[in-house]
Amino acid sequence: MRYRAPKVLLTGLALMAGPVSFGALGQDYIDVEAERARAGNSSAAQPTPARSYGLDSSAAPAPVSRAPAPAGNSEQTIGNLFIQLQRLQQEVMQLNGKVEEQAYEIRRLKEQSLERYLDLDRRLAGGAAPTDSSSGESPVMSTPAASGGSEAAELPGEGDAYRAAYALVRNQEFGDAVTAFKQFLERFPDGRYAANAHYWLGELYLVLQPPDPEAARQSFMLLLDQYPGNAKEPDALYKLGRVHYIKGNRDRSREFLDRVIRQYPESSAAGLAKEFIQQNL
C-alpha cells in the first residue's frame, strides 16, 4: 500500500518553505491533476485534433482569387480585332472588283468573237467561191490581176480544191478549213483563187478559239503585197484595221481604215470602216 502524507503535514511544510502565492500553488496543483486525468483517460478515448477550416486541406478549399485583367489590355485586343476586320473587308472588296473586271473582260471577248463570226457570216452570204454548175450555185468570185493585167487562168483541179475548202468554212468547220486552205496554197500558189485563199485564212484566224490576230495580219498583208488591185483588197484593208485594233495599235488601225475609205469610198468595206471608227476610235 502506497503511503500518503496527511494534508496537515503538507500544509505545514509549505509554510516552513516560505511565502508562496496561492495562485502559483493552485496552478501547480491543477497541472498535476490534469496530467493524472489525461494519463487515466488516454486508453479510453483518443483526443480529437483541432480542425481549421481555413487551413486544413481536407476541409472545403478556399476560393482562389484571380486578379482582373487590366482595362488597357482588353481595349487593345478589341482594337486589333477591329483593324483586322477592316483589312479583311478591304481584301474582299478588292477581290470582288477583280471578279467584276474579269467578268467584264470575258463578256467583251465573247462579244468580239460573236462580232467577228457575224462579220464572217455576212461575207459568206455574199459568196466567194467559184461557180459550181453541178450545185447550181454561182456566187461572185474575185480574181487576182496577173502580170500584164490579164486574169490568171484556173489550173486543173484548182476549182474543186477551193470549193472543198470553202465548204468547210460554210459548215463552220474552221479548224479543218484552215488546213484545207493551207494545202490549197501549197498546190496552187499562183492559182486563180490564191488571193481568196489568203483572205479566208485571215478571216479564219480571227474566229478560231483562241484567235490568232498576228497570223490573220500576215495573211491579209500577203494578199495586199502579192495581189495588188485584187477585188478582195478593200476587205483586206478593213480587216487589217480591225486586227491592229485588237492588237492594241490604234494608230495603225486608223491608218488602214482611213485608207479603205479614201481608196474605195463606194465599197461595203468603206461603210464598215466608218462605222467602226465612230464606235471605237
PDB file of C-alpha atoms in Angstrom:
ATOM      1  CA  MET A   1       0.000   0.000   0.000  1.00  0.00           C
ATOM      2  CA  ARG A   2       1.245   3.433  -1.053  1.00  0.00           C
ATOM      3  CA  TYR A   3       1.741   5.845   1.835  1.00  0.00           C
ATOM      4  CA  ARG A   4       0.015   9.248   1.530  1.00  0.00           C
ATOM      5  CA  ALA A   5       1.025  12.106   3.836  1.00  0.00           C
ATOM      6  CA  PRO A   6      -1.730  13.905   5.675  1.00  0.00           C
ATOM      7  CA  LYS A   7      -2.858  17.273   4.283  1.00  0.00           C
ATOM      8  CA  VAL A   8      -1.921  19.000   7.578  1.00  0.00           C
ATOM      9  CA  LEU A   9       1.665  17.904   7.218  1.00  0.00           C
ATOM     10  CA  LEU A  10       1.784  19.131   3.607  1.00  0.00           C
ATOM     11  CA  THR A  11       0.396  22.445   4.611  1.00  0.00           C
ATOM     12  CA  GLY A  12       2.934  22.911   7.364  1.00  0.00           C
ATOM     13  CA  LEU A  13       5.785  22.086   5.053  1.00  0.00           C
ATOM     14  CA  ALA A  14       4.570  24.659   2.653  1.00  0.00           C
ATOM     15  CA  LEU A  15       4.513  27.349   5.381  1.00  0.00           C
ATOM     16  CA  MET A  16       8.008  26.480   6.500  1.00  0.00           C
ATOM     17  CA  ALA A  17       9.362  26.826   2.917  1.00  0.00           C
ATOM     18  CA  GLY A  18       8.453  30.468   2.795  1.00  0.00           C
ATOM     19  CA  PRO A  19       5.731  32.634   1.317  1.00  0.00           C
ATOM     20  CA  VAL A  20       4.251  31.142  -1.814  1.00  0.00           C
ATOM     21  CA  SER A  21       1.469  32.746  -3.788  1.00  0.00           C
ATOM     22  CA  PHE A  22      -1.720  30.876  -3.727  1.00  0.00           C
ATOM     23  CA  GLY A  23      -2.183  31.365  -7.404  1.00  0.00           C
ATOM     24  CA  ALA A  24       1.116  29.654  -8.210  1.00  0.00           C
ATOM     25  CA  LEU A  25       0.413  26.809  -5.830  1.00  0.00           C
ATOM     26  CA  GLY A  26      -3.045  26.405  -7.243  1.00  0.00           C
ATOM     27  CA  GLN A  27      -1.703  26.379 -10.763  1.00  0.00           C
ATOM     28  CA  ASP A  28       0.833  23.641  -9.891  1.00  0.00           C
ATOM     29  CA  TYR A  29      -1.820  21.570  -8.319  1.00  0.00           C
ATOM     30  CA  ILE A  30      -4.179  21.975 -11.307  1.00  0.00           C
ATOM     31  CA  ASP A  31      -1.407  20.902 -13.711  1.00  0.00           C
ATOM     32  CA  VAL A  32      -0.656  17.770 -11.680  1.00  0.00           C
ATOM     33  CA  GLU A  33      -4.282  16.816 -11.574  1.00  0.00           C
ATOM     34  CA  ALA A  34      -4.647  17.439 -15.309  1.00  0.00           C
ATOM     35  CA  GLU A  35      -1.704  15.197 -16.052  1.00  0.00           C
ATOM     36  CA  ARG A  36      -3.219  12.460 -13.949  1.00  0.00           C
ATOM     37  CA  ALA A  37      -6.581  12.830 -15.654  1.00  0.00           C
ATOM     38  CA  ARG A  38      -5.072  12.681 -19.120  1.00  0.00           C
ATOM     39  CA  ALA A  39      -2.984   9.613 -18.185  1.00  0.00           C
ATOM     40  CA  GLY A  40      -6.076   7.814 -16.931  1.00  0.00           C
ATOM     41  CA  ASN A  41      -8.245   8.629 -19.915  1.00  0.00           C
ATOM     42  CA  SER A  42      -5.635   8.015 -22.690  1.00  0.00           C
ATOM     43  CA  SER A  43      -6.603   4.328 -23.033  1.00  0.00           C
ATOM     44  CA  ALA A  44     -10.366   5.124 -23.116  1.00  0.00           C
ATOM     45  CA  ALA A  45     -10.519   7.712 -25.934  1.00  0.00           C
ATOM     46  CA  GLN A  46      -8.198   9.435 -28.369  1.00  0.00           C
ATOM     47  CA  PRO A  47      -8.176  13.180 -28.352  1.00  0.00           C
ATOM     48  CA  THR A  48      -9.871  14.862 -31.332  1.00  0.00           C
ATOM     49  CA  PRO A  49      -7.427  17.120 -33.103  1.00  0.00           C
ATOM     50  CA  ALA A  50      -8.386  20.651 -33.665  1.00  0.00           C
ATOM     51  CA  ARG A  51      -9.518  21.410 -37.242  1.00  0.00           C
ATOM     52  CA  SER A  52      -9.162  24.684 -39.002  1.00  0.00           C
ATOM     53  CA  TYR A  53     -11.431  25.053 -41.958  1.00  0.00           C
ATOM     54  CA  GLY A  54      -9.286  27.820 -43.250  1.00  0.00           C
ATOM     55  CA  LEU A  55      -6.042  25.817 -43.350  1.00  0.00           C
ATOM     56  CA  ASP A  56      -6.842  22.089 -43.381  1.00  0.00           C
ATOM     57  CA  SER A  57      -6.602  20.699 -46.943  1.00  0.00           C
ATOM     58  CA  SER A  58      -9.321  18.107 -46.237  1.00  0.00           C
ATOM     59  CA  ALA A  59     -11.819  20.832 -45.500  1.00  0.00           C
ATOM     60  CA  ALA A  60     -13.632  22.945 -48.096  1.00  0.00           C
ATOM     61  CA  PRO A  61     -10.991  24.643 -50.294  1.00  0.00           C
ATOM     62  CA  ALA A  62     -10.614  28.328 -50.028  1.00  0.00           C
ATOM     63  CA  PRO A  63     -11.749  30.229 -53.175  1.00  0.00           C
ATOM     64  CA  VAL A  64      -8.920  31.212 -55.468  1.00  0.00           C
ATOM     65  CA  SER A  65      -8.914  34.854 -56.250  1.00  0.00           C
ATOM     66  CA  ARG A  66      -7.904  35.984 -59.732  1.00  0.00           C
ATOM     67  CA  ALA A  67      -6.640  39.392 -60.448  1.00  0.00           C
ATOM     68  CA  PRO A  68      -8.820  41.209 -63.035  1.00  0.00           C
ATOM     69  CA  ALA A  69      -7.179  41.870 -66.416  1.00  0.00           C
ATOM     70  CA  PRO A  70      -6.080  45.418 -66.893  1.00  0.00           C
ATOM     71  CA  ALA A  71      -8.574  47.515 -68.811  1.00  0.00           C
ATOM     72  CA  GLY A  72      -5.889  48.728 -71.186  1.00  0.00           C
ATOM     73  CA  ASN A  73      -5.094  45.194 -72.500  1.00  0.00           C
ATOM     74  CA  SER A  74      -8.757  44.440 -73.237  1.00  0.00           C
ATOM     75  CA  GLU A  75      -9.194  47.648 -75.194  1.00  0.00           C
ATOM     76  CA  GLN A  76      -6.026  46.949 -77.173  1.00  0.00           C
ATOM     77  CA  THR A  77      -7.247  43.438 -78.107  1.00  0.00           C
ATOM     78  CA  ILE A  78     -10.588  44.773 -79.324  1.00  0.00           C
ATOM     79  CA  GLY A  79      -8.801  47.440 -81.307  1.00  0.00           C
ATOM     80  CA  ASN A  80      -6.582  44.864 -83.036  1.00  0.00           C
ATOM     81  CA  LEU A  81      -9.578  42.723 -83.932  1.00  0.00           C
ATOM     82  CA  PHE A  82     -11.363  45.741 -85.379  1.00  0.00           C
ATOM     83  CA  ILE A  83      -8.330  46.597 -87.538  1.00  0.00           C
ATOM     84  CA  GLN A  84      -8.106  43.000 -88.799  1.00  0.00           C
ATOM     85  CA  LEU A  85     -11.805  43.079 -89.658  1.00  0.00           C
ATOM     86  CA  GLN A  86     -11.345  46.270 -91.664  1.00  0.00           C
ATOM     87  CA  ARG A  87      -8.432  44.719 -93.577  1.00  0.00           C
ATOM     88  CA  LEU A  88     -10.471  41.633 -94.399  1.00  0.00           C
ATOM     89  CA  GLN A  89     -13.300  43.824 -95.661  1.00  0.00           C
ATOM     90  CA  GLN A  90     -10.895  45.725 -97.888  1.00  0.00           C
ATOM     91  CA  GLU A  91      -9.459  42.476 -99.276  1.00  0.00           C
ATOM     92  CA  VAL A  92     -12.964  41.186-100.021  1.00  0.00           C
ATOM     93  CA  MET A  93     -13.813  44.431-101.836  1.00  0.00           C
ATOM     94  CA  GLN A  94     -10.627  44.168-103.898  1.00  0.00           C
ATOM     95  CA  LEU A  95     -11.387  40.551-104.813  1.00  0.00           C
ATOM     96  CA  ASN A  96     -14.922  41.497-105.802  1.00  0.00           C
ATOM     97  CA  GLY A  97     -13.518  44.234-108.009  1.00  0.00           C
ATOM     98  CA  LYS A  98     -11.167  41.802-109.738  1.00  0.00           C
ATOM     99  CA  VAL A  99     -14.008  39.350-110.305  1.00  0.00           C
ATOM    100  CA  GLU A 100     -16.100  42.103-111.887  1.00  0.00           C
ATOM    101  CA  GLU A 101     -13.203  43.132-114.128  1.00  0.00           C
ATOM    102  CA  GLN A 102     -12.660  39.552-115.271  1.00  0.00           C
ATOM    103  CA  ALA A 103     -16.367  39.084-115.901  1.00  0.00           C
ATOM    104  CA  TYR A 104     -16.408  42.266-117.985  1.00  0.00           C
ATOM    105  CA  GLU A 105     -13.355  41.110-119.954  1.00  0.00           C
ATOM    106  CA  ILE A 106     -14.980  37.734-120.644  1.00  0.00           C
ATOM    107  CA  ARG A 107     -18.150  39.453-121.866  1.00  0.00           C
ATOM    108  CA  ARG A 108     -16.100  41.762-124.083  1.00  0.00           C
ATOM    109  CA  LEU A 109     -14.162  38.860-125.599  1.00  0.00           C
ATOM    110  CA  LYS A 110     -17.374  36.951-126.232  1.00  0.00           C
ATOM    111  CA  GLU A 111     -18.893  39.998-127.922  1.00  0.00           C
ATOM    112  CA  GLN A 112     -15.800  40.406-130.088  1.00  0.00           C
ATOM    113  CA  SER A 113     -15.822  36.743-131.057  1.00  0.00           C
ATOM    114  CA  LEU A 114     -19.514  36.936-131.886  1.00  0.00           C
ATOM    115  CA  GLU A 115     -18.972  40.108-133.890  1.00  0.00           C
ATOM    116  CA  ARG A 116     -16.141  38.517-135.872  1.00  0.00           C
ATOM    117  CA  TYR A 117     -18.242  35.436-136.507  1.00  0.00           C
ATOM    118  CA  LEU A 118     -21.229  37.506-137.677  1.00  0.00           C
ATOM    119  CA  ASP A 119     -18.957  39.511-139.942  1.00  0.00           C
ATOM    120  CA  LEU A 120     -17.617  36.277-141.416  1.00  0.00           C
ATOM    121  CA  ASP A 121     -21.157  35.010-141.848  1.00  0.00           C
ATOM    122  CA  ARG A 122     -22.167  38.169-143.724  1.00  0.00           C
ATOM    123  CA  ARG A 123     -19.233  37.726-146.070  1.00  0.00           C
ATOM    124  CA  LEU A 124     -20.055  34.091-146.611  1.00  0.00           C
ATOM    125  CA  ALA A 125     -23.562  35.134-147.569  1.00  0.00           C
ATOM    126  CA  GLY A 126     -22.022  37.437-150.180  1.00  0.00           C
ATOM    127  CA  GLY A 127     -20.204  34.490-151.762  1.00  0.00           C
ATOM    128  CA  ALA A 128     -16.556  33.992-152.601  1.00  0.00           C
ATOM    129  CA  ALA A 129     -16.322  30.642-154.321  1.00  0.00           C
ATOM    130  CA  PRO A 130     -16.059  29.783-157.983  1.00  0.00           C
ATOM    131  CA  THR A 131     -19.131  28.823-159.918  1.00  0.00           C
ATOM    132  CA  ASP A 132     -20.246  25.267-159.316  1.00  0.00           C
ATOM    133  CA  SER A 133     -22.509  24.271-162.167  1.00  0.00           C
ATOM    134  CA  SER A 134     -23.297  20.934-160.577  1.00  0.00           C
ATOM    135  CA  SER A 135     -24.768  22.512-157.444  1.00  0.00           C
ATOM    136  CA  GLY A 136     -26.394  25.436-159.204  1.00  0.00           C
ATOM    137  CA  GLU A 137     -24.548  27.972-157.056  1.00  0.00           C
ATOM    138  CA  SER A 138     -22.976  30.984-158.729  1.00  0.00           C
ATOM    139  CA  PRO A 139     -21.566  33.272-156.027  1.00  0.00           C
ATOM    140  CA  VAL A 140     -19.427  36.212-157.073  1.00  0.00           C
ATOM    141  CA  MET A 141     -15.764  35.261-157.253  1.00  0.00           C
ATOM    142  CA  SER A 142     -12.924  37.768-157.147  1.00  0.00           C
ATOM    143  CA  THR A 143      -9.941  37.072-159.369  1.00  0.00           C
ATOM    144  CA  PRO A 144      -6.410  38.350-158.940  1.00  0.00           C
ATOM    145  CA  ALA A 145      -4.790  40.513-161.569  1.00  0.00           C
ATOM    146  CA  ALA A 146      -1.945  38.632-163.206  1.00  0.00           C
ATOM    147  CA  SER A 147       1.125  40.284-164.621  1.00  0.00           C
ATOM    148  CA  GLY A 148       0.311  42.349-167.708  1.00  0.00           C
ATOM    149  CA  GLY A 149      -3.237  42.995-166.450  1.00  0.00           C
ATOM    150  CA  SER A 150      -4.763  39.715-167.659  1.00  0.00           C
ATOM    151  CA  GLU A 151      -6.628  37.310-165.395  1.00  0.00           C
ATOM    152  CA  ALA A 152      -4.827  34.204-164.185  1.00  0.00           C
ATOM    153  CA  ALA A 153      -6.126  31.001-165.643  1.00  0.00           C
ATOM    154  CA  GLU A 154      -7.704  28.370-163.422  1.00  0.00           C
ATOM    155  CA  LEU A 155      -5.356  25.433-163.019  1.00  0.00           C
ATOM    156  CA  PRO A 156      -6.560  21.838-163.330  1.00  0.00           C
ATOM    157  CA  GLY A 157      -8.165  20.721-160.088  1.00  0.00           C
ATOM    158  CA  GLU A 158      -7.912  24.185-158.541  1.00  0.00           C
ATOM    159  CA  GLY A 159     -11.622  24.921-158.556  1.00  0.00           C
ATOM    160  CA  ASP A 160     -12.533  21.646-156.866  1.00  0.00           C
ATOM    161  CA  ALA A 161      -9.879  22.083-154.172  1.00  0.00           C
ATOM    162  CA  TYR A 162     -11.052  25.614-153.474  1.00  0.00           C
ATOM    163  CA  ARG A 163     -14.711  24.654-153.294  1.00  0.00           C
ATOM    164  CA  ALA A 164     -13.902  21.850-150.853  1.00  0.00           C
ATOM    165  CA  ALA A 165     -12.033  24.236-148.528  1.00  0.00           C
ATOM    166  CA  TYR A 166     -14.754  26.882-148.810  1.00  0.00           C
ATOM    167  CA  ALA A 167     -17.455  24.332-147.962  1.00  0.00           C
ATOM    168  CA  LEU A 168     -15.695  23.706-144.639  1.00  0.00           C
ATOM    169  CA  VAL A 169     -15.976  27.414-143.862  1.00  0.00           C
ATOM    170  CA  ARG A 170     -19.694  27.445-144.619  1.00  0.00           C
ATOM    171  CA  ASN A 171     -20.146  24.386-142.388  1.00  0.00           C
ATOM    172  CA  GLN A 172     -18.310  26.208-139.578  1.00  0.00           C
ATOM    173  CA  GLU A 173     -15.557  23.597-139.503  1.00  0.00           C
ATOM    174  CA  PHE A 174     -12.999  26.342-139.088  1.00  0.00           C
ATOM    175  CA  GLY A 175     -10.020  24.264-137.977  1.00  0.00           C
ATOM    176  CA  ASP A 176     -10.359  21.907-140.932  1.00  0.00           C
ATOM    177  CA  ALA A 177     -10.902  24.868-143.232  1.00  0.00           C
ATOM    178  CA  VAL A 178      -7.562  26.373-142.175  1.00  0.00           C
ATOM    179  CA  THR A 179      -5.816  23.111-143.024  1.00  0.00           C
ATOM    180  CA  ALA A 180      -7.612  22.858-146.369  1.00  0.00           C
ATOM    181  CA  PHE A 181      -6.709  26.404-147.463  1.00  0.00           C
ATOM    182  CA  LYS A 182      -3.071  25.913-146.476  1.00  0.00           C
ATOM    183  CA  GLN A 183      -2.947  22.762-148.565  1.00  0.00           C
ATOM    184  CA  PHE A 184      -4.612  24.611-151.420  1.00  0.00           C
ATOM    185  CA  LEU A 185      -1.932  27.326-151.392  1.00  0.00           C
ATOM    186  CA  GLU A 186       0.801  24.680-151.366  1.00  0.00           C
ATOM    187  CA  ARG A 187      -0.670  23.121-154.501  1.00  0.00           C
ATOM    188  CA  PHE A 188      -1.725  26.319-156.275  1.00  0.00           C
ATOM    189  CA  PRO A 189       0.453  29.206-155.001  1.00  0.00           C
ATOM    190  CA  ASP A 190      -0.065  31.136-158.266  1.00  0.00           C
ATOM    191  CA  GLY A 191      -3.573  29.911-158.966  1.00  0.00           C
ATOM    192  CA  ARG A 192      -6.584  31.974-159.843  1.00  0.00           C
ATOM    193  CA  TYR A 193      -8.058  31.688-156.336  1.00  0.00           C
ATOM    194  CA  ALA A 194      -4.845  32.047-154.316  1.00  0.00           C
ATOM    195  CA  ALA A 195      -5.736  35.618-153.228  1.00  0.00           C
ATOM    196  CA  ASN A 196      -9.096  34.416-151.940  1.00  0.00           C
ATOM    197  CA  ALA A 197      -7.398  31.610-150.040  1.00  0.00           C
ATOM    198  CA  HIS A 198      -5.154  34.131-148.254  1.00  0.00           C
ATOM    199  CA  TYR A 199      -8.181  36.244-147.426  1.00  0.00           C
ATOM    200  CA  TRP A 200     -10.169  33.368-145.951  1.00  0.00           C
ATOM    201  CA  LEU A 201      -7.193  32.236-143.931  1.00  0.00           C
ATOM    202  CA  GLY A 202      -7.068  35.728-142.401  1.00  0.00           C
ATOM    203  CA  GLU A 203     -10.778  35.544-141.578  1.00  0.00           C
ATOM    204  CA  LEU A 204     -10.461  32.071-140.093  1.00  0.00           C
ATOM    205  CA  TYR A 205      -7.583  33.036-137.808  1.00  0.00           C
ATOM    206  CA  LEU A 206      -9.872  35.632-136.241  1.00  0.00           C
ATOM    207  CA  VAL A 207     -12.748  33.232-135.483  1.00  0.00           C
ATOM    208  CA  LEU A 208     -10.690  30.323-134.218  1.00  0.00           C
ATOM    209  CA  GLN A 209     -10.595  29.755-130.472  1.00  0.00           C
ATOM    210  CA  PRO A 210      -8.331  31.208-129.349  1.00  0.00           C
ATOM    211  CA  PRO A 211      -7.983  33.811-132.119  1.00  0.00           C
ATOM    212  CA  ASP A 212      -4.594  34.445-133.708  1.00  0.00           C
ATOM    213  CA  PRO A 213      -4.530  38.140-134.754  1.00  0.00           C
ATOM    214  CA  GLU A 214      -0.890  38.046-135.854  1.00  0.00           C
ATOM    215  CA  ALA A 215      -1.467  35.139-138.242  1.00  0.00           C
ATOM    216  CA  ALA A 216      -4.518  36.968-139.599  1.00  0.00           C
ATOM    217  CA  ARG A 217      -2.444  40.127-140.160  1.00  0.00           C
ATOM    218  CA  GLN A 218       0.159  38.180-142.115  1.00  0.00           C
ATOM    219  CA  SER A 219      -2.474  36.589-144.357  1.00  0.00           C
ATOM    220  CA  PHE A 220      -4.120  39.919-145.180  1.00  0.00           C
ATOM    221  CA  MET A 221      -0.749  41.567-145.839  1.00  0.00           C
ATOM    222  CA  LEU A 222       0.225  38.746-148.211  1.00  0.00           C
ATOM    223  CA  LEU A 223      -2.927  39.424-150.168  1.00  0.00           C
ATOM    224  CA  LEU A 224      -2.104  43.157-150.453  1.00  0.00           C
ATOM    225  CA  ASP A 225       1.569  42.631-151.283  1.00  0.00           C
ATOM    226  CA  GLN A 226       1.270  39.751-153.760  1.00  0.00           C
ATOM    227  CA  TYR A 227      -2.040  40.597-155.417  1.00  0.00           C
ATOM    228  CA  PRO A 228      -2.302  44.400-155.766  1.00  0.00           C
ATOM    229  CA  GLY A 229      -5.592  45.566-157.247  1.00  0.00           C
ATOM    230  CA  ASN A 230      -7.401  42.362-156.312  1.00  0.00           C
ATOM    231  CA  ALA A 231     -11.119  42.664-155.671  1.00  0.00           C
ATOM    232  CA  LYS A 232     -10.505  41.477-152.100  1.00  0.00           C
ATOM    233  CA  GLU A 233      -8.202  44.392-151.330  1.00  0.00           C
ATOM    234  CA  PRO A 234     -10.890  46.673-149.731  1.00  0.00           C
ATOM    235  CA  ASP A 235     -11.960  43.860-147.423  1.00  0.00           C
ATOM    236  CA  ALA A 236      -8.344  43.084-146.547  1.00  0.00           C
ATOM    237  CA  LEU A 237      -7.664  46.755-145.699  1.00  0.00           C
ATOM    238  CA  TYR A 238     -10.727  46.894-143.452  1.00  0.00           C
ATOM    239  CA  LYS A 239      -9.723  43.658-141.737  1.00  0.00           C
ATOM    240  CA  LEU A 240      -6.197  44.961-141.163  1.00  0.00           C
ATOM    241  CA  GLY A 241      -7.717  47.958-139.383  1.00  0.00           C
ATOM    242  CA  ARG A 242      -9.678  45.597-137.141  1.00  0.00           C
ATOM    243  CA  VAL A 243      -6.655  43.373-136.497  1.00  0.00           C
ATOM    244  CA  HIS A 244      -4.424  46.262-135.425  1.00  0.00           C
ATOM    245  CA  TYR A 245      -7.186  47.480-133.092  1.00  0.00           C
ATOM    246  CA  ILE A 246      -7.315  44.012-131.489  1.00  0.00           C
ATOM    247  CA  LYS A 247      -3.523  44.071-131.121  1.00  0.00           C
ATOM    248  CA  GLY A 248      -3.764  47.436-129.332  1.00  0.00           C
ATOM    249  CA  ASN A 249      -2.254  49.636-132.073  1.00  0.00           C
ATOM    250  CA  ARG A 250      -4.923  52.295-132.543  1.00  0.00           C
ATOM    251  CA  ASP A 251      -2.840  54.482-134.851  1.00  0.00           C
ATOM    252  CA  ARG A 252      -2.202  51.673-137.334  1.00  0.00           C
ATOM    253  CA  SER A 253      -5.826  50.665-137.080  1.00  0.00           C
ATOM    254  CA  ARG A 254      -6.975  54.145-138.031  1.00  0.00           C
ATOM    255  CA  GLU A 255      -4.427  54.234-140.862  1.00  0.00           C
ATOM    256  CA  PHE A 256      -5.872  51.185-142.629  1.00  0.00           C
ATOM    257  CA  LEU A 257      -9.480  52.195-142.005  1.00  0.00           C
ATOM    258  CA  ASP A 258      -8.871  55.649-143.451  1.00  0.00           C
ATOM    259  CA  ARG A 259      -7.117  54.079-146.410  1.00  0.00           C
ATOM    260  CA  VAL A 260     -10.052  51.888-147.362  1.00  0.00           C
ATOM    261  CA  ILE A 261     -12.418  54.867-147.006  1.00  0.00           C
ATOM    262  CA  ARG A 262     -10.157  57.016-149.182  1.00  0.00           C
ATOM    263  CA  GLN A 263      -9.322  54.465-151.892  1.00  0.00           C
ATOM    264  CA  TYR A 264     -12.637  52.581-152.054  1.00  0.00           C
ATOM    265  CA  PRO A 265     -15.305  55.034-150.847  1.00  0.00           C
ATOM    266  CA  GLU A 266     -18.177  53.177-152.577  1.00  0.00           C
ATOM    267  CA  SER A 267     -17.280  49.748-151.215  1.00  0.00           C
ATOM    268  CA  SER A 268     -19.127  47.975-148.406  1.00  0.00           C
ATOM    269  CA  ALA A 269     -15.776  47.766-146.585  1.00  0.00           C
ATOM    270  CA  ALA A 270     -15.601  51.582-146.518  1.00  0.00           C
ATOM    271  CA  GLY A 271     -19.036  51.750-144.853  1.00  0.00           C
ATOM    272  CA  LEU A 272     -17.952  49.198-142.234  1.00  0.00           C
ATOM    273  CA  ALA A 273     -14.744  51.165-141.646  1.00  0.00           C
ATOM    274  CA  LYS A 274     -16.693  54.393-140.982  1.00  0.00           C
ATOM    275  CA  GLU A 275     -18.990  52.609-138.553  1.00  0.00           C
ATOM    276  CA  PHE A 276     -16.051  51.044-136.716  1.00  0.00           C
ATOM    277  CA  ILE A 277     -14.281  54.394-136.377  1.00  0.00           C
ATOM    278  CA  GLN A 278     -17.410  56.019-134.893  1.00  0.00           C
ATOM    279  CA  GLN A 279     -17.858  53.257-132.341  1.00  0.00           C
ATOM    280  CA  ASN A 280     -14.260  52.627-131.297  1.00  0.00           C
ATOM    281  CA  LEU A 281     -11.822  55.341-132.400  1.00  0.00           C
TER     282      LEU A 281
END
